[in-house]
Amino acid sequence: FPEMLSNPRLTSVQRTLNVVMNQNVSLSCHSDSGSPPVTYTLFKHSQKVSTLNRPDLTPALFNLTIKSAGDVGEYKCKAENKVSSGGKYSNSLNFTLIEPISKPVLSSPTSQAKKGQNVTLSCLSENGSLPITYIFFKGKQNISPPVKMHKREAAVIFLCISSSSDFGTYKCRAENSFRNNTKYSNSFNFTLAEERSHSQPLIISFGLILLLFIIGFALAIPFFIIPSYKASE
C-alpha cells in the first residue's frame, strides 16, 4: 500500500552555513520513508525557489549561488507524494554571509605621554562580518587576551607608561570567521612628553615685568623732556 512520507531533512552539503559572496552551495532534501515517486520543492522565505522529482527515495540536491545578501535567508523544503496531503515540511536552514575584514586602525587619544601616565589604545576594523576578535601587541609580544567584539565597536585596552620600554611600537590584529584573513594594523608609538622646567614661568614673568617697565619709561619721557626744554628757553 502507498505509504505517507516522513518529514524531510534539509542539510547543507558543505556541512557549514557560513558562506561568502558568489559561492556555490548545495542543499540536500530527503525523506527517509514513504512511497516514491517524491516531489521536492525548495523555498526561501515561503517563496518557491526550485522543484525536483525523484523516482525513488534518493535525496534531492538543490544547487544555489550566493549572489547577494538576500540569498542568505531562511530555507525550507517540502516533500510530496500521492498520499501526503499538503506535503511534509523540513527543518529550516539559515546561511550566514561572512565578509573579509578590512585592515584595522590602531589609535589613541594622545600620542605623547609621561612616565606613570595611564593611556588607552583602540583597535577597529570598519568592514567585515561580526564577531571580530582583536589582539594587541607591543613589538612581537601580545599584551592582551583576545577581545571578541559582537558590535561594530573598537576594542580598547588600558596601559600604564611606567618605563622607557613602554614607548615601543604597538600594533593590533583582527580576525573573524573568514578563513585565512588575519589583518594587522598600522604601527603606533607613544613619545615622551616634554616636562616644563620650574624656572620657565619665572623667566616669562620677569620678561613681562621688564617689558612693562620699558613701556612705562617710554611713556614717561615726554613728561620730563618737554618741561625741561621750556625751562631752558
mmCIF file of C-alpha atoms in Angstrom:
data_model
loop_
_atom_site.group_PDB
_atom_site.id
_atom_site.type_symbol
_atom_site.label_atom_id
_atom_site.label_comp_id
_atom_site.label_asym_id
_atom_site.label_seq_id
_atom_site.Cartn_x
_atom_site.Cartn_y
_atom_site.Cartn_z
ATOM 1 C CA PHE A 1 0.000 0.000 0.000
ATOM 2 C CA PRO A 2 1.168 3.593 -0.623
ATOM 3 C CA GLU A 3 2.980 4.981 2.413
ATOM 4 C CA MET A 4 2.929 8.556 3.642
ATOM 5 C CA LEU A 5 6.214 10.415 3.533
ATOM 6 C CA SER A 6 8.207 11.236 6.638
ATOM 7 C CA ASN A 7 9.203 14.844 7.279
ATOM 8 C CA PRO A 8 12.195 15.587 5.063
ATOM 9 C CA ARG A 9 15.559 16.749 6.396
ATOM 10 C CA LEU A 10 17.242 19.762 4.840
ATOM 11 C CA THR A 11 21.038 19.805 5.179
ATOM 12 C CA SER A 12 23.973 21.692 3.732
ATOM 13 C CA VAL A 13 26.253 19.508 1.630
ATOM 14 C CA GLN A 14 29.174 21.784 2.585
ATOM 15 C CA ARG A 15 28.488 20.989 6.288
ATOM 16 C CA THR A 16 28.715 24.674 7.089
ATOM 17 C CA LEU A 17 26.243 27.530 6.872
ATOM 18 C CA ASN A 18 28.932 30.198 6.594
ATOM 19 C CA VAL A 19 29.155 31.398 3.016
ATOM 20 C CA VAL A 20 30.893 34.126 1.041
ATOM 21 C CA MET A 21 29.673 36.207 -1.857
ATOM 22 C CA ASN A 22 29.407 34.372 -5.216
ATOM 23 C CA GLN A 23 29.884 30.986 -3.527
ATOM 24 C CA ASN A 24 28.139 27.916 -4.969
ATOM 25 C CA VAL A 25 26.290 25.856 -2.347
ATOM 26 C CA SER A 26 24.175 22.694 -2.381
ATOM 27 C CA LEU A 27 21.223 21.808 -0.167
ATOM 28 C CA SER A 28 20.043 18.227 0.256
ATOM 29 C CA CYS A 29 16.372 17.473 0.937
ATOM 30 C CA HIS A 30 15.478 13.882 1.832
ATOM 31 C CA SER A 31 12.571 11.911 3.282
ATOM 32 C CA ASP A 32 13.738 8.670 4.874
ATOM 33 C CA SER A 33 10.480 6.808 4.364
ATOM 34 C CA GLY A 34 7.385 6.908 2.174
ATOM 35 C CA SER A 35 6.255 5.714 -1.205
ATOM 36 C CA PRO A 36 8.019 7.137 -4.279
ATOM 37 C CA PRO A 37 7.948 8.972 -6.568
ATOM 38 C CA VAL A 38 8.630 12.080 -4.478
ATOM 39 C CA THR A 39 8.448 15.734 -5.447
ATOM 40 C CA TYR A 40 10.754 18.048 -3.519
ATOM 41 C CA THR A 41 10.309 21.826 -3.501
ATOM 42 C CA LEU A 42 12.778 24.308 -2.029
ATOM 43 C CA PHE A 43 11.513 27.554 -0.509
ATOM 44 C CA LYS A 44 13.237 30.726 0.645
ATOM 45 C CA HIS A 45 11.075 32.823 2.956
ATOM 46 C CA SER A 46 7.972 30.951 1.676
ATOM 47 C CA GLN A 47 8.897 31.762 -1.924
ATOM 48 C CA LYS A 48 9.406 28.819 -4.270
ATOM 49 C CA VAL A 49 12.980 28.503 -5.483
ATOM 50 C CA SER A 50 13.078 25.182 -7.347
ATOM 51 C CA THR A 51 11.291 21.811 -7.710
ATOM 52 C CA LEU A 52 12.860 18.391 -8.301
ATOM 53 C CA ASN A 53 11.254 14.984 -8.871
ATOM 54 C CA ARG A 54 12.788 11.735 -7.599
ATOM 55 C CA PRO A 55 11.579 8.292 -8.753
ATOM 56 C CA ASP A 56 12.904 6.772 -5.520
ATOM 57 C CA LEU A 57 13.948 7.865 -2.031
ATOM 58 C CA THR A 58 17.273 9.371 -3.058
ATOM 59 C CA PRO A 59 17.935 12.935 -1.849
ATOM 60 C CA ALA A 60 17.143 15.928 -3.999
ATOM 61 C CA LEU A 61 20.112 18.259 -4.404
ATOM 62 C CA PHE A 62 19.416 21.950 -4.924
ATOM 63 C CA ASN A 63 22.366 23.971 -6.254
ATOM 64 C CA LEU A 64 22.453 27.677 -5.422
ATOM 65 C CA THR A 65 24.781 30.640 -5.886
ATOM 66 C CA ILE A 66 25.023 33.280 -3.165
ATOM 67 C CA LYS A 67 24.889 36.441 -5.273
ATOM 68 C CA SER A 68 23.659 38.938 -2.679
ATOM 69 C CA ALA A 69 22.789 39.351 0.990
ATOM 70 C CA GLY A 70 19.199 38.419 0.089
ATOM 71 C CA ASP A 71 20.316 34.885 -0.778
ATOM 72 C CA VAL A 72 21.169 34.018 2.840
ATOM 73 C CA GLY A 73 17.610 33.985 4.192
ATOM 74 C CA GLU A 74 15.688 31.076 5.692
ATOM 75 C CA TYR A 75 15.375 27.948 3.528
ATOM 76 C CA LYS A 76 12.930 25.041 3.842
ATOM 77 C CA CYS A 77 11.926 22.172 1.638
ATOM 78 C CA LYS A 78 8.672 20.287 1.117
ATOM 79 C CA ALA A 79 8.268 16.622 0.163
ATOM 80 C CA GLU A 80 5.113 15.338 -1.558
ATOM 81 C CA ASN A 81 3.858 12.029 -2.884
ATOM 82 C CA LYS A 82 0.440 10.744 -3.885
ATOM 83 C CA VAL A 83 -0.692 10.119 -0.296
ATOM 84 C CA SER A 84 0.877 13.074 1.541
ATOM 85 C CA SER A 85 -1.889 15.642 1.514
ATOM 86 C CA GLY A 86 -0.373 19.130 1.538
ATOM 87 C CA GLY A 87 3.146 17.689 1.721
ATOM 88 C CA LYS A 88 5.594 17.440 4.600
ATOM 89 C CA TYR A 89 7.944 20.295 5.515
ATOM 90 C CA SER A 90 11.538 20.109 6.657
ATOM 91 C CA ASN A 91 13.546 21.959 9.247
ATOM 92 C CA SER A 92 14.769 25.434 8.315
ATOM 93 C CA LEU A 93 18.316 26.469 7.448
ATOM 94 C CA ASN A 94 19.856 29.937 7.526
ATOM 95 C CA PHE A 95 23.100 30.794 5.775
ATOM 96 C CA THR A 96 25.405 33.379 7.328
ATOM 97 C CA LEU A 97 27.212 35.655 4.900
ATOM 98 C CA ILE A 98 30.768 36.260 6.045
ATOM 99 C CA GLU A 99 32.921 39.066 4.666
ATOM 100 C CA PRO A 100 36.663 39.585 4.981
ATOM 101 C CA ILE A 101 37.735 42.211 7.484
ATOM 102 C CA SER A 102 39.459 45.418 6.499
ATOM 103 C CA LYS A 103 42.825 46.462 7.892
ATOM 104 C CA PRO A 104 42.251 47.578 11.483
ATOM 105 C CA VAL A 105 43.211 51.052 12.643
ATOM 106 C CA LEU A 106 45.145 51.420 15.911
ATOM 107 C CA SER A 107 44.760 54.792 17.619
ATOM 108 C CA SER A 108 44.914 56.608 20.938
ATOM 109 C CA PRO A 109 43.549 59.958 22.172
ATOM 110 C CA THR A 110 47.147 61.040 22.778
ATOM 111 C CA SER A 111 50.466 60.233 21.174
ATOM 112 C CA GLN A 112 52.548 61.855 23.936
ATOM 113 C CA ALA A 113 52.783 60.507 27.447
ATOM 114 C CA LYS A 114 54.778 60.962 30.634
ATOM 115 C CA LYS A 115 56.175 58.192 32.769
ATOM 116 C CA GLY A 116 53.490 56.969 35.139
ATOM 117 C CA GLN A 117 50.661 58.138 32.864
ATOM 118 C CA ASN A 118 47.674 55.898 32.029
ATOM 119 C CA VAL A 119 46.840 55.693 28.319
ATOM 120 C CA THR A 120 44.386 53.800 26.083
ATOM 121 C CA LEU A 121 44.717 52.049 22.726
ATOM 122 C CA SER A 122 41.760 51.415 20.399
ATOM 123 C CA CYS A 123 41.624 48.930 17.516
ATOM 124 C CA LEU A 124 38.812 48.870 14.938
ATOM 125 C CA SER A 125 38.091 47.201 11.570
ATOM 126 C CA GLU A 126 35.474 49.228 9.715
ATOM 127 C CA ASN A 127 34.414 46.311 7.478
ATOM 128 C CA GLY A 128 33.989 42.571 7.905
ATOM 129 C CA SER A 129 31.372 40.234 9.314
ATOM 130 C CA LEU A 130 30.971 40.085 13.082
ATOM 131 C CA PRO A 131 32.122 38.969 15.551
ATOM 132 C CA ILE A 132 35.685 40.245 15.185
ATOM 133 C CA THR A 133 38.471 39.208 17.555
ATOM 134 C CA TYR A 134 41.255 41.680 18.352
ATOM 135 C CA ILE A 135 44.662 41.122 19.960
ATOM 136 C CA PHE A 136 47.119 43.888 20.919
ATOM 137 C CA PHE A 137 50.903 43.638 20.570
ATOM 138 C CA LYS A 138 53.969 45.566 21.637
ATOM 139 C CA GLY A 139 56.689 44.564 19.268
ATOM 140 C CA LYS A 140 56.041 40.863 18.613
ATOM 141 C CA GLN A 141 54.685 40.109 22.075
ATOM 142 C CA ASN A 142 50.952 40.103 22.690
ATOM 143 C CA ILE A 143 49.909 42.289 25.612
ATOM 144 C CA SER A 144 46.219 41.381 25.838
ATOM 145 C CA PRO A 145 43.965 38.334 25.747
ATOM 146 C CA PRO A 146 41.728 38.030 22.651
ATOM 147 C CA VAL A 147 38.949 40.632 22.737
ATOM 148 C CA LYS A 148 35.854 39.465 20.812
ATOM 149 C CA MET A 149 33.548 42.263 19.661
ATOM 150 C CA HIS A 150 29.975 41.422 18.600
ATOM 151 C CA LYS A 151 29.237 45.035 17.648
ATOM 152 C CA ARG A 152 30.943 47.421 15.249
ATOM 153 C CA GLU A 153 32.893 48.998 18.084
ATOM 154 C CA ALA A 154 36.582 49.377 18.808
ATOM 155 C CA ALA A 155 38.359 47.055 21.195
ATOM 156 C CA VAL A 156 40.076 49.120 23.899
ATOM 157 C CA ILE A 157 42.886 48.325 26.326
ATOM 158 C CA PHE A 158 44.349 50.421 29.135
ATOM 159 C CA LEU A 159 48.098 50.778 29.693
ATOM 160 C CA CYS A 160 50.383 52.494 32.150
ATOM 161 C CA ILE A 161 53.561 54.048 30.778
ATOM 162 C CA SER A 162 55.799 53.006 33.646
ATOM 163 C CA SER A 163 59.209 52.793 31.951
ATOM 164 C CA SER A 164 61.118 53.798 28.833
ATOM 165 C CA SER A 165 60.404 50.397 27.249
ATOM 166 C CA ASP A 166 56.688 51.235 27.215
ATOM 167 C CA PHE A 167 57.368 53.803 24.483
ATOM 168 C CA GLY A 168 57.889 50.976 21.952
ATOM 169 C CA THR A 169 55.903 50.122 18.819
ATOM 170 C CA TYR A 170 52.323 48.905 19.249
ATOM 171 C CA LYS A 171 50.094 47.036 16.788
ATOM 172 C CA CYS A 172 46.822 45.123 16.849
ATOM 173 C CA ARG A 173 45.497 42.141 14.911
ATOM 174 C CA ALA A 174 41.937 41.477 13.758
ATOM 175 C CA GLU A 175 40.303 38.276 12.519
ATOM 176 C CA ASN A 176 36.823 36.830 12.009
ATOM 177 C CA SER A 177 35.339 33.565 10.731
ATOM 178 C CA PHE A 178 36.518 34.285 7.178
ATOM 179 C CA ARG A 179 39.332 31.807 6.563
ATOM 180 C CA ASN A 180 42.923 32.966 6.151
ATOM 181 C CA ASN A 181 42.003 36.602 6.629
ATOM 182 C CA THR A 182 44.046 37.893 9.561
ATOM 183 C CA LYS A 183 44.882 41.596 9.258
ATOM 184 C CA TYR A 184 47.423 43.694 11.181
ATOM 185 C CA SER A 185 47.030 47.376 11.926
ATOM 186 C CA ASN A 186 49.297 50.345 11.454
ATOM 187 C CA SER A 187 52.115 50.876 13.947
ATOM 188 C CA PHE A 188 51.623 53.277 16.835
ATOM 189 C CA ASN A 189 54.281 54.833 19.074
ATOM 190 C CA PHE A 190 53.945 56.921 22.194
ATOM 191 C CA THR A 191 56.526 59.694 22.538
ATOM 192 C CA LEU A 192 57.805 61.169 25.780
ATOM 193 C CA ALA A 193 56.071 64.441 26.596
ATOM 194 C CA GLU A 194 58.465 67.268 27.422
ATOM 195 C CA GLU A 195 58.110 68.409 31.005
ATOM 196 C CA ARG A 196 58.285 72.176 31.570
ATOM 197 C CA SER A 197 61.067 73.499 33.740
ATOM 198 C CA HIS A 198 60.010 75.072 37.050
ATOM 199 C CA SER A 199 62.073 78.160 36.194
ATOM 200 C CA GLN A 200 60.246 78.746 32.913
ATOM 201 C CA PRO A 201 57.242 80.565 34.464
ATOM 202 C CA LEU A 202 59.656 82.813 36.442
ATOM 203 C CA ILE A 203 61.522 83.729 33.267
ATOM 204 C CA ILE A 204 58.261 84.571 31.490
ATOM 205 C CA SER A 205 57.093 86.697 34.436
ATOM 206 C CA PHE A 206 60.404 88.566 34.617
ATOM 207 C CA GLY A 207 60.245 89.257 30.871
ATOM 208 C CA LEU A 208 56.729 90.680 31.159
ATOM 209 C CA ILE A 209 57.725 92.930 34.065
ATOM 210 C CA LEU A 210 60.759 94.195 32.136
ATOM 211 C CA LEU A 211 58.608 94.868 29.069
ATOM 212 C CA LEU A 212 56.083 96.843 31.134
ATOM 213 C CA PHE A 213 58.903 98.849 32.711
ATOM 214 C CA ILE A 214 60.306 99.773 29.297
ATOM 215 C CA ILE A 215 56.868 100.802 28.002
ATOM 216 C CA GLY A 216 56.219 102.869 31.141
ATOM 217 C CA PHE A 217 59.595 104.559 30.834
ATOM 218 C CA ALA A 218 58.972 105.354 27.172
ATOM 219 C CA LEU A 219 55.603 106.923 28.015
ATOM 220 C CA ALA A 220 57.117 108.994 30.838
ATOM 221 C CA ILE A 221 59.931 110.534 28.750
ATOM 222 C CA PRO A 222 57.774 113.318 27.242
ATOM 223 C CA PHE A 223 56.707 114.488 30.706
ATOM 224 C CA PHE A 224 60.360 115.009 31.719
ATOM 225 C CA ILE A 225 61.880 116.301 28.464
ATOM 226 C CA ILE A 226 59.215 118.881 27.469
ATOM 227 C CA PRO A 227 59.167 120.785 30.816
ATOM 228 C CA SER A 228 62.975 120.884 30.862
ATOM 229 C CA TYR A 229 63.051 122.254 27.311
ATOM 230 C CA LYS A 230 60.575 125.041 28.162
ATOM 231 C CA ALA A 231 62.513 125.990 31.285
ATOM 232 C CA SER A 232 65.702 126.481 29.259
ATOM 233 C CA GLU A 233 64.057 128.953 26.806
#
